PDB file of C-alpha atoms and ligand atoms in Angstrom:
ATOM      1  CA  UNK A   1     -20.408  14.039 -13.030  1.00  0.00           C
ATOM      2  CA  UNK A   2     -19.069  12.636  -9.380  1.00  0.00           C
ATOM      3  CA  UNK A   3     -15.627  12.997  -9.050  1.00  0.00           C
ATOM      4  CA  UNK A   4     -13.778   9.519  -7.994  1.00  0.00           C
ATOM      5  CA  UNK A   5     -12.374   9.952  -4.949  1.00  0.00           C
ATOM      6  CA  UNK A   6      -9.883   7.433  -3.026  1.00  0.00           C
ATOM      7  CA  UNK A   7      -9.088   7.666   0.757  1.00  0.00           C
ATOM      8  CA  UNK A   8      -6.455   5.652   2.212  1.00  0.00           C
ATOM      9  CA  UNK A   9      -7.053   5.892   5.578  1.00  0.00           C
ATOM     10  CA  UNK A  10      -3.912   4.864   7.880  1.00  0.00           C
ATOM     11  CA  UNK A  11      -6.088   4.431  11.056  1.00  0.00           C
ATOM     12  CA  UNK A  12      -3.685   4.603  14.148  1.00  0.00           C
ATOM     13  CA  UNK A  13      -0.115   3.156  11.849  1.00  0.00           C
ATOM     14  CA  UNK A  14       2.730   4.966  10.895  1.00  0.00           C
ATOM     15  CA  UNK A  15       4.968   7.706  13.034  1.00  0.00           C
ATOM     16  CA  UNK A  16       5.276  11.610  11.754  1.00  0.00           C
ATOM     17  CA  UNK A  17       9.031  10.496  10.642  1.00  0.00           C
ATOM     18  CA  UNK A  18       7.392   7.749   8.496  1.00  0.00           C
ATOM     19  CA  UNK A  19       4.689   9.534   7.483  1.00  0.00           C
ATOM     20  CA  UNK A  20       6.997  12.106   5.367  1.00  0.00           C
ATOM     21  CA  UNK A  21       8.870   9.300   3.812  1.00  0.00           C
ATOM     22  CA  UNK A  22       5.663   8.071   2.834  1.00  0.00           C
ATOM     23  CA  UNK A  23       4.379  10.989   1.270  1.00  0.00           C
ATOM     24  CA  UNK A  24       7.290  11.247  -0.778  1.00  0.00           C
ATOM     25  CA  UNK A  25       7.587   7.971  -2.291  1.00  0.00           C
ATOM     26  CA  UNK A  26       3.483   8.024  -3.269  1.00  0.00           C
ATOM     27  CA  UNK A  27       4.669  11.072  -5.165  1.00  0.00           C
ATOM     28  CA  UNK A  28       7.625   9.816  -6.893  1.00  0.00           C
ATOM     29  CA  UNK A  29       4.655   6.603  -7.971  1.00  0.00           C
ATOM     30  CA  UNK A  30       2.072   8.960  -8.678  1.00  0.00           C
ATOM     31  CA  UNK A  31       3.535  11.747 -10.465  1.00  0.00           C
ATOM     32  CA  UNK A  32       0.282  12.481 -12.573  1.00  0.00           C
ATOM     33  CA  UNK A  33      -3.583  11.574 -11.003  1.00  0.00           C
ATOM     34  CA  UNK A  34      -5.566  14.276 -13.348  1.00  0.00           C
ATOM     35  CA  UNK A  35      -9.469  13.601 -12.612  1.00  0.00           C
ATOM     36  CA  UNK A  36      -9.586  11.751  -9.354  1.00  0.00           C
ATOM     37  CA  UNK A  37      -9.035  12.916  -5.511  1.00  0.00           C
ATOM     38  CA  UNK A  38      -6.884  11.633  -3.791  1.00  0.00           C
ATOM     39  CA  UNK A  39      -7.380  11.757   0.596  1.00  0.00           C
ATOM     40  CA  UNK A  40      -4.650  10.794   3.374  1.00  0.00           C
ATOM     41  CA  UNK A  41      -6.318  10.251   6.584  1.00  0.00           C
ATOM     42  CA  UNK A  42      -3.075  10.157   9.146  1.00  0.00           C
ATOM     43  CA  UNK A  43      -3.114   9.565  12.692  1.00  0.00           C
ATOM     44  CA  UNK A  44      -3.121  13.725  14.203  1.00  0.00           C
ATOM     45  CA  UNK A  45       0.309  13.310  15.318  1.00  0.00           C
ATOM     46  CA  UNK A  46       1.171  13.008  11.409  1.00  0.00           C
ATOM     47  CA  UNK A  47      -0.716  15.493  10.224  1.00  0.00           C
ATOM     48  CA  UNK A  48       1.380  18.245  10.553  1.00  0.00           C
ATOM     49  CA  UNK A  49       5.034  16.111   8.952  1.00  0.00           C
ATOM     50  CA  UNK A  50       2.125  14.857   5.931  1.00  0.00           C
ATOM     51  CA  UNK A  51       1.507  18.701   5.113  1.00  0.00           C
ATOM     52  CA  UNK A  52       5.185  19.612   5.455  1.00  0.00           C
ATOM     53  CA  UNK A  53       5.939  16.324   3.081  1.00  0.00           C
ATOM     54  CA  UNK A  54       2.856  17.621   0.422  1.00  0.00           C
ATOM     55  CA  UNK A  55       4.456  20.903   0.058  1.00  0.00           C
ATOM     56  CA  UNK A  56       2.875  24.375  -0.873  1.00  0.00           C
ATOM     57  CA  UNK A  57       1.058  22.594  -3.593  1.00  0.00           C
ATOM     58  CA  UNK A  58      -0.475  19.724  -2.230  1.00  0.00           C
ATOM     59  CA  UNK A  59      -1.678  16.889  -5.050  1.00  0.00           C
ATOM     60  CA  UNK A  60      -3.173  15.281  -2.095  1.00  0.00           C
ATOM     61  CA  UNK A  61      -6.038  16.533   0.375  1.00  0.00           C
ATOM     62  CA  UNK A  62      -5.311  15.945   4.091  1.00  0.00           C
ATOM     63  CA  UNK A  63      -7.748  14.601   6.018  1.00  0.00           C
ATOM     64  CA  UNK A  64      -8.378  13.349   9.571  1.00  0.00           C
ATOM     65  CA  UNK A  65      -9.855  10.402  11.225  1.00  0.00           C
ATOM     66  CA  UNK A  66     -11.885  11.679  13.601  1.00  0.00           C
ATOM     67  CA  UNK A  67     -13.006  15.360  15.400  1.00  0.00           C
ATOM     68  CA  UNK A  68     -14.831  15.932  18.598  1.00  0.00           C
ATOM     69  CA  UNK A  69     -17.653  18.472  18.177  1.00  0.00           C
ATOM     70  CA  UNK A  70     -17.232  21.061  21.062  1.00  0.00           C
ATOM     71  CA  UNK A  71     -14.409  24.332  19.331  1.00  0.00           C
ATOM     72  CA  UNK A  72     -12.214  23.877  22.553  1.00  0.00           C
ATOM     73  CA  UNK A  73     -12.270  23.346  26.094  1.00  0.00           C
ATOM     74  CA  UNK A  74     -11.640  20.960  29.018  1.00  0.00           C
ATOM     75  CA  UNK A  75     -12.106  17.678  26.766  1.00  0.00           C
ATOM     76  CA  UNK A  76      -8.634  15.987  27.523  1.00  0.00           C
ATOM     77  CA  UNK A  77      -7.969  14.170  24.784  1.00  0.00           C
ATOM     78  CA  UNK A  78     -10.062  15.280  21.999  1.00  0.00           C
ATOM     79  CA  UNK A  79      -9.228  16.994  18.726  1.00  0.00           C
ATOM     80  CA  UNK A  80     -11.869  20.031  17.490  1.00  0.00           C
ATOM     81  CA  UNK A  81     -12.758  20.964  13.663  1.00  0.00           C
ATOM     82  CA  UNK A  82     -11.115  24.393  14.152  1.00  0.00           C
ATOM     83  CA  UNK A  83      -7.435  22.630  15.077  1.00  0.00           C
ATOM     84  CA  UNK A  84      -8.004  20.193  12.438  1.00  0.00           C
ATOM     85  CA  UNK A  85      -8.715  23.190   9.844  1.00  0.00           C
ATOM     86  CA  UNK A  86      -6.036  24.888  11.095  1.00  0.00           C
ATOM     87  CA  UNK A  87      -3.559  22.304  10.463  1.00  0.00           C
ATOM     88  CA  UNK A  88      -4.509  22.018   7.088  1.00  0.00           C
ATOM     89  CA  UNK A  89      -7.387  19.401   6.992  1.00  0.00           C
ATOM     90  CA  UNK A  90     -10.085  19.399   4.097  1.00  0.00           C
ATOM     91  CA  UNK A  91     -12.085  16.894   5.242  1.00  0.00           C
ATOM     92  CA  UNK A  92     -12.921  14.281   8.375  1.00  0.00           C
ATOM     93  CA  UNK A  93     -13.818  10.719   9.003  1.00  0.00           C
ATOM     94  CA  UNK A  94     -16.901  10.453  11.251  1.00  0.00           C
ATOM     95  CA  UNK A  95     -18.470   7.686  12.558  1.00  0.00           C
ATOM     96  CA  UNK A  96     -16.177   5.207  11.193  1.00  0.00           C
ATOM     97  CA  UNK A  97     -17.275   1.360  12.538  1.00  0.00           C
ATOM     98  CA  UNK A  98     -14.015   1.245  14.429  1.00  0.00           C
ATOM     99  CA  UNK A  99     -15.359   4.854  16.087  1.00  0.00           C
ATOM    100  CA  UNK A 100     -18.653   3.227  16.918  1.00  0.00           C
ATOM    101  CA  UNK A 101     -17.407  -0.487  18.011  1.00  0.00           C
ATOM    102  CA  UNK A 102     -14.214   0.192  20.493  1.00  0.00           C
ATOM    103  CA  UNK A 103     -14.572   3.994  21.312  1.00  0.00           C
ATOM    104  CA  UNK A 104     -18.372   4.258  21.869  1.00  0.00           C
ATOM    105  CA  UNK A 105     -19.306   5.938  19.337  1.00  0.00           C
ATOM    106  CA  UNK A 106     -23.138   6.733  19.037  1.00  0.00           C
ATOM    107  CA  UNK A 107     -25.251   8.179  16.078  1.00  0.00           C
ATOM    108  CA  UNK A 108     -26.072  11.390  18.192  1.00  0.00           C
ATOM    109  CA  UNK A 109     -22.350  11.854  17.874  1.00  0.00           C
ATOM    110  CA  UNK A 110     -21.542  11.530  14.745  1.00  0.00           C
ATOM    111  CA  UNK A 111     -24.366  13.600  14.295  1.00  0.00           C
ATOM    112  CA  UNK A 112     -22.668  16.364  16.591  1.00  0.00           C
ATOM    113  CA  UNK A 113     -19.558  15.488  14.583  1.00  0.00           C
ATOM    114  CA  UNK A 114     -20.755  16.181  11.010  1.00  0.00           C
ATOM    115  CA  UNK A 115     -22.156  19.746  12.505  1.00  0.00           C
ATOM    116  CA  UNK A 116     -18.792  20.405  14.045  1.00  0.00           C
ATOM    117  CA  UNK A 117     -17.096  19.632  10.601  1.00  0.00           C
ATOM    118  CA  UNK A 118     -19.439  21.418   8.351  1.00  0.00           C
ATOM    119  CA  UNK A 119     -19.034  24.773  10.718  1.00  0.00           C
ATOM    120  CA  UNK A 120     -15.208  24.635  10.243  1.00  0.00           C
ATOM    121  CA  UNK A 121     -15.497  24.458   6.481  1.00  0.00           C
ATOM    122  CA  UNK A 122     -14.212  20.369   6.911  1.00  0.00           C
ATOM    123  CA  UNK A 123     -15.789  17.895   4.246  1.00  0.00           C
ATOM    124  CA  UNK A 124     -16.997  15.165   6.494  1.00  0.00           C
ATOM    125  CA  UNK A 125     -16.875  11.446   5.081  1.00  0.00           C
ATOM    126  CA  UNK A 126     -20.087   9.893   6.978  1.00  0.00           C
ATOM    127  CA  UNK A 127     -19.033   6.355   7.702  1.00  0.00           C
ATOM    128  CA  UNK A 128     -22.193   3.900   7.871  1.00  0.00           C
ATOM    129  CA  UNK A 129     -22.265  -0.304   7.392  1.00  0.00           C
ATOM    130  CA  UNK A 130     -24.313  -3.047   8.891  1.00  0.00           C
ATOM    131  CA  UNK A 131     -22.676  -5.926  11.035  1.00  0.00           C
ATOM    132  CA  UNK A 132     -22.402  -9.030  10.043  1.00  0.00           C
ATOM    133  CA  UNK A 133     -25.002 -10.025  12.381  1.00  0.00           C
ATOM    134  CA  UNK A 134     -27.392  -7.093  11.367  1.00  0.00           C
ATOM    135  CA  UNK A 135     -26.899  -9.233   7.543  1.00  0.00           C
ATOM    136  CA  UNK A 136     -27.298 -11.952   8.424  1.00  0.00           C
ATOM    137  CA  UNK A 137     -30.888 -10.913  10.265  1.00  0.00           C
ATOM    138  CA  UNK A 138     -32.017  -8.993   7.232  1.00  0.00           C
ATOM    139  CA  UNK A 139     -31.725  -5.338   8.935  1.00  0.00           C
ATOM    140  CA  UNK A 140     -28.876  -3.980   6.737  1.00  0.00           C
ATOM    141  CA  UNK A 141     -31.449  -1.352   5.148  1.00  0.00           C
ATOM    142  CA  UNK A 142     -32.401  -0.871   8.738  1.00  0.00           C
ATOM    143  CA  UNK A 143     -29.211  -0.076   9.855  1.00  0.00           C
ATOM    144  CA  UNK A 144     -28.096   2.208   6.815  1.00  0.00           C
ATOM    145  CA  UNK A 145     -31.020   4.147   7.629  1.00  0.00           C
ATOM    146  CA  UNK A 146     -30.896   4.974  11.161  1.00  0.00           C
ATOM    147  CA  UNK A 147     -27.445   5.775  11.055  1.00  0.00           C
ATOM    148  CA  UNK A 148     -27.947   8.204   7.871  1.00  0.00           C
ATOM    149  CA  UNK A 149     -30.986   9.747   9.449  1.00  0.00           C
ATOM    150  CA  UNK A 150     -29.769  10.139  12.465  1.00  0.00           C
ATOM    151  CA  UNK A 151     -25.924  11.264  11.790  1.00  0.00           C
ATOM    152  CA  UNK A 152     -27.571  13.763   9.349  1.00  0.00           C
ATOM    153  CA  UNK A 153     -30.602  15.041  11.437  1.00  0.00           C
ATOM    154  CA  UNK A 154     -30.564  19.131  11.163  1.00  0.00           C
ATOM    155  CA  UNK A 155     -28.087  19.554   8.037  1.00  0.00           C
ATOM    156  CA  UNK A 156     -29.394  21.836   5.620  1.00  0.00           C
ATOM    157  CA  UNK A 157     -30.758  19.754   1.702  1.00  0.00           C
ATOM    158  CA  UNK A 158     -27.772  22.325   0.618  1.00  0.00           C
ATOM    159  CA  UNK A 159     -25.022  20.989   3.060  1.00  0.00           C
ATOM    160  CA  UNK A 160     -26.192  17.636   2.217  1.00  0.00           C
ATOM    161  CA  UNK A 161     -24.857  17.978  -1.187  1.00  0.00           C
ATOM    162  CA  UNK A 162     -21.011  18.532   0.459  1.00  0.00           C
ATOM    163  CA  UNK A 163     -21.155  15.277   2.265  1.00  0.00           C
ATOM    164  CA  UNK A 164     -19.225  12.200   1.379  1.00  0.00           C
ATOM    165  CA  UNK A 165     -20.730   9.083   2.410  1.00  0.00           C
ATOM    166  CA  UNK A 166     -18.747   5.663   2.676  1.00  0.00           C
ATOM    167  CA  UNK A 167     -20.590   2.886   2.752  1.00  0.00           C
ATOM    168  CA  UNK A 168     -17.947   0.240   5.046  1.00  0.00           C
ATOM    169  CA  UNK A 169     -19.750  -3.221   5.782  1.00  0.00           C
ATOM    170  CA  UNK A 170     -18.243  -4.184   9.326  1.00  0.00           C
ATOM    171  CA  UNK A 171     -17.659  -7.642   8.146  1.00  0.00           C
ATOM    172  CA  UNK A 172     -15.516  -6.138   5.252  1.00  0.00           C
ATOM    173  CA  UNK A 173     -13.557  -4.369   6.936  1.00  0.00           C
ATOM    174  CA  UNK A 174      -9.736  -5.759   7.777  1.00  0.00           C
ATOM    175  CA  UNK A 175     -11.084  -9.162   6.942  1.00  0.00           C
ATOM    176  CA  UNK A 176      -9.934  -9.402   3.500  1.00  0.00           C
ATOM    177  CA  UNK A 177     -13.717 -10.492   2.677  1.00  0.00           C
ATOM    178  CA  UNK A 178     -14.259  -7.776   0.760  1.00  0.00           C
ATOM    179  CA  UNK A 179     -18.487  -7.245  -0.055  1.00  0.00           C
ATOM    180  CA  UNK A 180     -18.894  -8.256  -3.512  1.00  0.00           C
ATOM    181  CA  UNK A 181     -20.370  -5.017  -6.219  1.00  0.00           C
ATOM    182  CA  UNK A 182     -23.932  -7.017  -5.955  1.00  0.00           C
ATOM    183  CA  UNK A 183     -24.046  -6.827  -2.075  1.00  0.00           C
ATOM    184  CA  UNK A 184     -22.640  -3.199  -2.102  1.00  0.00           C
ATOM    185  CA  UNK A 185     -24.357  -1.578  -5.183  1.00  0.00           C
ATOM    186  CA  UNK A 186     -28.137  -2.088  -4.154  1.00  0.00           C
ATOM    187  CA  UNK A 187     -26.633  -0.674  -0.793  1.00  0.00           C
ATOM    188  CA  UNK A 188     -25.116   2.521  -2.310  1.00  0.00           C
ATOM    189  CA  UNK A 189     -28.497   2.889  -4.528  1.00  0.00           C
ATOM    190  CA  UNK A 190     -30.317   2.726  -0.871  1.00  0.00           C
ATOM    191  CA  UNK A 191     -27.859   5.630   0.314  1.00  0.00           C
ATOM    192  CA  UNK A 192     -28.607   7.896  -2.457  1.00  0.00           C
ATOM    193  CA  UNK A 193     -32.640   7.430  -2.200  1.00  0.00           C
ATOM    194  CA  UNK A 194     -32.341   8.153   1.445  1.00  0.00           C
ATOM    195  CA  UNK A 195     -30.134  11.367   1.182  1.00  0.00           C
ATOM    196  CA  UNK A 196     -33.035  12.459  -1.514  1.00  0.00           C
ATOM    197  CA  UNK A 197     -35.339  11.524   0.604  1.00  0.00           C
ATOM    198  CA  UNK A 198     -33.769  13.236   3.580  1.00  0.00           C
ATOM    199  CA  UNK A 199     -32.761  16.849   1.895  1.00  0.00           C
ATOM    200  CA  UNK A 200     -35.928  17.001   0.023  1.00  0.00           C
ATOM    201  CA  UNK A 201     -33.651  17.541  -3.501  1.00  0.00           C
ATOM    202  CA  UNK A 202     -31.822  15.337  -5.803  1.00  0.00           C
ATOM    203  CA  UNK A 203     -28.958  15.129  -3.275  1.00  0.00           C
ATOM    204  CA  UNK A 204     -28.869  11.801  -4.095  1.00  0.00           C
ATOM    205  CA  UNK A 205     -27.060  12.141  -7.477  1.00  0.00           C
ATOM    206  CA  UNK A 206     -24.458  14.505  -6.136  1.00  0.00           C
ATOM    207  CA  UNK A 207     -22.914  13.066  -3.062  1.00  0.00           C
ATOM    208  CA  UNK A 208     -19.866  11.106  -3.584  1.00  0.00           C
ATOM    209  CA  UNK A 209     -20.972   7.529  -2.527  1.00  0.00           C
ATOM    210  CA  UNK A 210     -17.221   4.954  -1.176  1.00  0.00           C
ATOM    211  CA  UNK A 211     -17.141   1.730  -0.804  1.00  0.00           C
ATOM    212  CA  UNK A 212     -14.590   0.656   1.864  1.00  0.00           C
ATOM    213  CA  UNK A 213     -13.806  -3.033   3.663  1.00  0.00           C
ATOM    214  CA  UNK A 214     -11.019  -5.223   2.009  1.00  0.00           C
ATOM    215  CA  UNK A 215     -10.577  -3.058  -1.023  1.00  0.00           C
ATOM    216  CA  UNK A 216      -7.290  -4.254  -3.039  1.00  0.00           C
ATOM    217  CA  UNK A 217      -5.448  -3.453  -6.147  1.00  0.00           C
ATOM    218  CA  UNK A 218      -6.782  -6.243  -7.259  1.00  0.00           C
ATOM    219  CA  UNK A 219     -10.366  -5.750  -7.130  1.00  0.00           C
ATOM    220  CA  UNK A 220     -10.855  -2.047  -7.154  1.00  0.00           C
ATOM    221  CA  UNK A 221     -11.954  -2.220 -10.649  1.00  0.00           C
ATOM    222  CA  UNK A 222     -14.603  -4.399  -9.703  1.00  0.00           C
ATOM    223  CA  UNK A 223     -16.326  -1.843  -8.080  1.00  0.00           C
ATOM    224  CA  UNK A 224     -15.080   0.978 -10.103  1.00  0.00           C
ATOM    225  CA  UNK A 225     -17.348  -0.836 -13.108  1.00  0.00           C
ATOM    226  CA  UNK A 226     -20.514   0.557 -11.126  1.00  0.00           C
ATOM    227  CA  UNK A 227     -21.290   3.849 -11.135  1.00  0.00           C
ATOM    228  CA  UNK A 228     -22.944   3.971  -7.626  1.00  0.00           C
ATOM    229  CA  UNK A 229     -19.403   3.710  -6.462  1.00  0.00           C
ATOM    230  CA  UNK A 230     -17.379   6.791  -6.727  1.00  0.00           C
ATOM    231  CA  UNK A 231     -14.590   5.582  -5.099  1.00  0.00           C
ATOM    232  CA  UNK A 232     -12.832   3.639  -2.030  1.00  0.00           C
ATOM    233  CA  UNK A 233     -11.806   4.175   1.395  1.00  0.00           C
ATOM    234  CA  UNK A 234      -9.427   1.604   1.573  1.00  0.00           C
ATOM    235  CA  UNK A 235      -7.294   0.534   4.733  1.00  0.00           C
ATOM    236  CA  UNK A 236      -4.855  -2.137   4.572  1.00  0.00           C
ATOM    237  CA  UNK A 237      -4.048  -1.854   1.217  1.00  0.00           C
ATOM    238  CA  UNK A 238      -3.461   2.232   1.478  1.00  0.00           C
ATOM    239  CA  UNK A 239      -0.171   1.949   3.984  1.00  0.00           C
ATOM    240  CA  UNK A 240       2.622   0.748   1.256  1.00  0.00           C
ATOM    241  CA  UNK A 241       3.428   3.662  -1.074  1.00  0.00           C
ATOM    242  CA  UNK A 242       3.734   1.063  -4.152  1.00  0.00           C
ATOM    243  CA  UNK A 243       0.421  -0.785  -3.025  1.00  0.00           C
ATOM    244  CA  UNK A 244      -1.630   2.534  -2.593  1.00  0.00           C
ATOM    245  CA  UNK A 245      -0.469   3.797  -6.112  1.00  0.00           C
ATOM    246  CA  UNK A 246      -1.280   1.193  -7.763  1.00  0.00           C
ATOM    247  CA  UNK A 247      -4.853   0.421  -6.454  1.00  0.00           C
ATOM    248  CA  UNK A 248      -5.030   4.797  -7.803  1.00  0.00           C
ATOM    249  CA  UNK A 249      -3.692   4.089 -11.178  1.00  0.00           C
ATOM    250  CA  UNK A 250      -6.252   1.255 -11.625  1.00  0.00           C
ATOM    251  CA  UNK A 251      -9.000   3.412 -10.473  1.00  0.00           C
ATOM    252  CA  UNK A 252      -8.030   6.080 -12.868  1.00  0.00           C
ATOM    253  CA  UNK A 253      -7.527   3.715 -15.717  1.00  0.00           C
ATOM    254  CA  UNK A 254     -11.153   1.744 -14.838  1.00  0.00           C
ATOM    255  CA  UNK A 255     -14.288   3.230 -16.994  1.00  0.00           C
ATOM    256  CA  UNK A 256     -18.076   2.496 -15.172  1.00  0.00           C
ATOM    257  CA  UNK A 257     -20.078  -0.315 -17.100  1.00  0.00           C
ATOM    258  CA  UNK A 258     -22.576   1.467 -18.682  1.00  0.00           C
ATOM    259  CA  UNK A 259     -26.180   0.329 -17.624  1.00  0.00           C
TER     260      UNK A 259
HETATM  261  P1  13P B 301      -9.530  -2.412   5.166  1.00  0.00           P
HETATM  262  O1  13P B 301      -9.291  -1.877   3.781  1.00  0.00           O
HETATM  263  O2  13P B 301      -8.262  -2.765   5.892  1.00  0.00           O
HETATM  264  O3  13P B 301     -10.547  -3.497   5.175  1.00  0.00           O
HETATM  265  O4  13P B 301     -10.159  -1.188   6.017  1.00  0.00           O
HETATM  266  C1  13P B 301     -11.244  -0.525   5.510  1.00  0.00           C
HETATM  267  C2  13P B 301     -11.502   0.656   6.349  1.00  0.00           C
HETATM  268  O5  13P B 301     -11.957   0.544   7.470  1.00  0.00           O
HETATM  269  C3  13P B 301     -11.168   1.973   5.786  1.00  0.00           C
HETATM  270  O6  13P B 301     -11.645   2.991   6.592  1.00  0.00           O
END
C-alpha cells in the first residue's frame, strides 16, 4: 500500500516570521493526520524558522523547492543537497515547470538534481507535465516520457523505488483549471509503466504518483477516488493554514473507488 502524501508547496511566498506563525496554526487545525504525509516546501530562507516552529517532533516533513547538484563551491546563488540535509530537509522539488519555464531549467539538470538529492539521503519529488500546447498537439505521452527518461537516466531500479513523482500539467497549474481525474489518471498509469519500464522491476506500483495544478479543498476528493493518485502537490490552496487543513482532512477522510 502507497502512502498518501500531500505537499503544499509555498513557492517563493511567505517570510521566516510568517512562516512560524504558519506552522503553528496548521497544528492547532491538524492536531491528528495518522496515515498520510504531510510535506512543507518553504522558500530556503524559511526553512530554518519552519523546523524551529515543527519542534523536536516534527508531524510534518520539511522539504525544499529546489537544490543545485554540485556539494559546494563558487555557484553564487545556489543551494546544495548537503545544506539542505543539514537544515533538516527530507525531501526536494526538482524540475518543477516553474524551474524549467523562467529559470532554465533543462532535463540534464534535473537529472543532475535527482543524483545530487539521492546522494544526500533527500527524497526527490520529480516534477514532469506537458504544456498546454504540447496537449493540444497530441505529444503529452511524448513529453512525460522524455522528461522521466531523461531526469532519471543512471538511477539504480532500487533508487527508483524512493522517488516521488508529481505529475503537474503546466496549464493546471495557478490557473484554477485544474486537469480533470480522466485527463490525469491515464497520465499517472503512463508514469508508472514507464518507471517499470525504466528500472526493469515493478517500480511502477511503489512510487508515490501526485497530482498537482489547481488542486482545492473542493476537489481533492475527486482525485483521491483514483488510486493512481497518491496524493497532491498543491500550491495556491496550501498558503492559508485553515485552507491547507482542510484540503488534508478531506484527503484523509476520502477512500479510492474501487475498480
Ligand atoms: P497551484 O495549486 O497554485 O495550481 O500550483 C500547483 C503547483 O505548481 C504546485 O507545485
Amino acid at each position: 500500500m502507497r502512502t498518501r502524501f500531500i505537499v503544499g508547496n509555498w513557492k517563493m511566498n511567505k517570510t521566516a516570521s510568517e512562516a512560524g506563525a504558519f506552522v503553528h496554526r496548521l497544528s492547532q487545525e491538524l492536531t491528528s493526520h495518522a496515515g498520510i504525509r504531510i510535506g512543507l516546501t518553504p522558500p530556503f530562507t524559511a526553512l530554518q524558522a519552519v523546523r524551529d516552529a515543527l519542534g523536536p517532533a516534527p508531524t510534518f516533513l520539511l522539504g525544499a523547492q529546489n537544490l543545485y547538484w554540485e556539494d559546494k563551491g563558487a555557484f553564487t546563488g545556489e543551494v546544495s543537497g548537503a545544506m539542505l540535509k543539514d537544515i533538516g530537509c527530507q525531501f526536494v522539488l526538482v524540475g518543477h515547470s516553474e524551474r524549467r519555464q523562467y529559470f532554465g531549467d533543462q532535463d540534464s539538470w534535473t537529472n543532475k538534481k535527482v543524483l545530487a538529492a539521492l546522494r544526500h539521503g533527500l527524497q526527490p519529488i520529480l516534477c514532469v507535465g506537458e504544456t498546454l500546447q504540447d496537449r493540444d498537439s497530441g505529444q503529452t505521452d511524448l513529453v512525460i516520457q522524455r522528461q522521466l527518461r531523461a531526469g532519471l537516466a543512471g538511477i539504480e531500479a532500487q533508487a527508483v523505488t524512493t522517488l516521488t513523482i508529481a505529475y503537474e500539467p503546466v496549464w493546471a497549474i495557478g490557473t484554477g483549471r485544474a486537469a480533470s481525474p480522466e485527463q490525469a489518471v491515464p497520465v499517472h498509469r503512463l508514469i508508472r509503466q514507464t518507471l517499470t519500464e525504466l528500472s526493469g522491476s515493478d517500480s511502477g506500483q511503489h512510487v508515490a504518483v501526485l497530482y498537482g495544478g489547481s488542486v482545492t479543498p473542493h476537489n481533492i476528493a475527486d482525485f483521491l477516488a483514483s488510486e493512481e493518485i497518491d496524493g497532491a502537490l498543491v500550491g495556491g490552496a496550501c498558503l492559508d493554514p485553515v485552507s491547507f487543513a482542510t484540503l488534508v482532512k478531506v484527503a484523509i477522510g476520502s477512500t479510492p473507488a474501487k475498480a
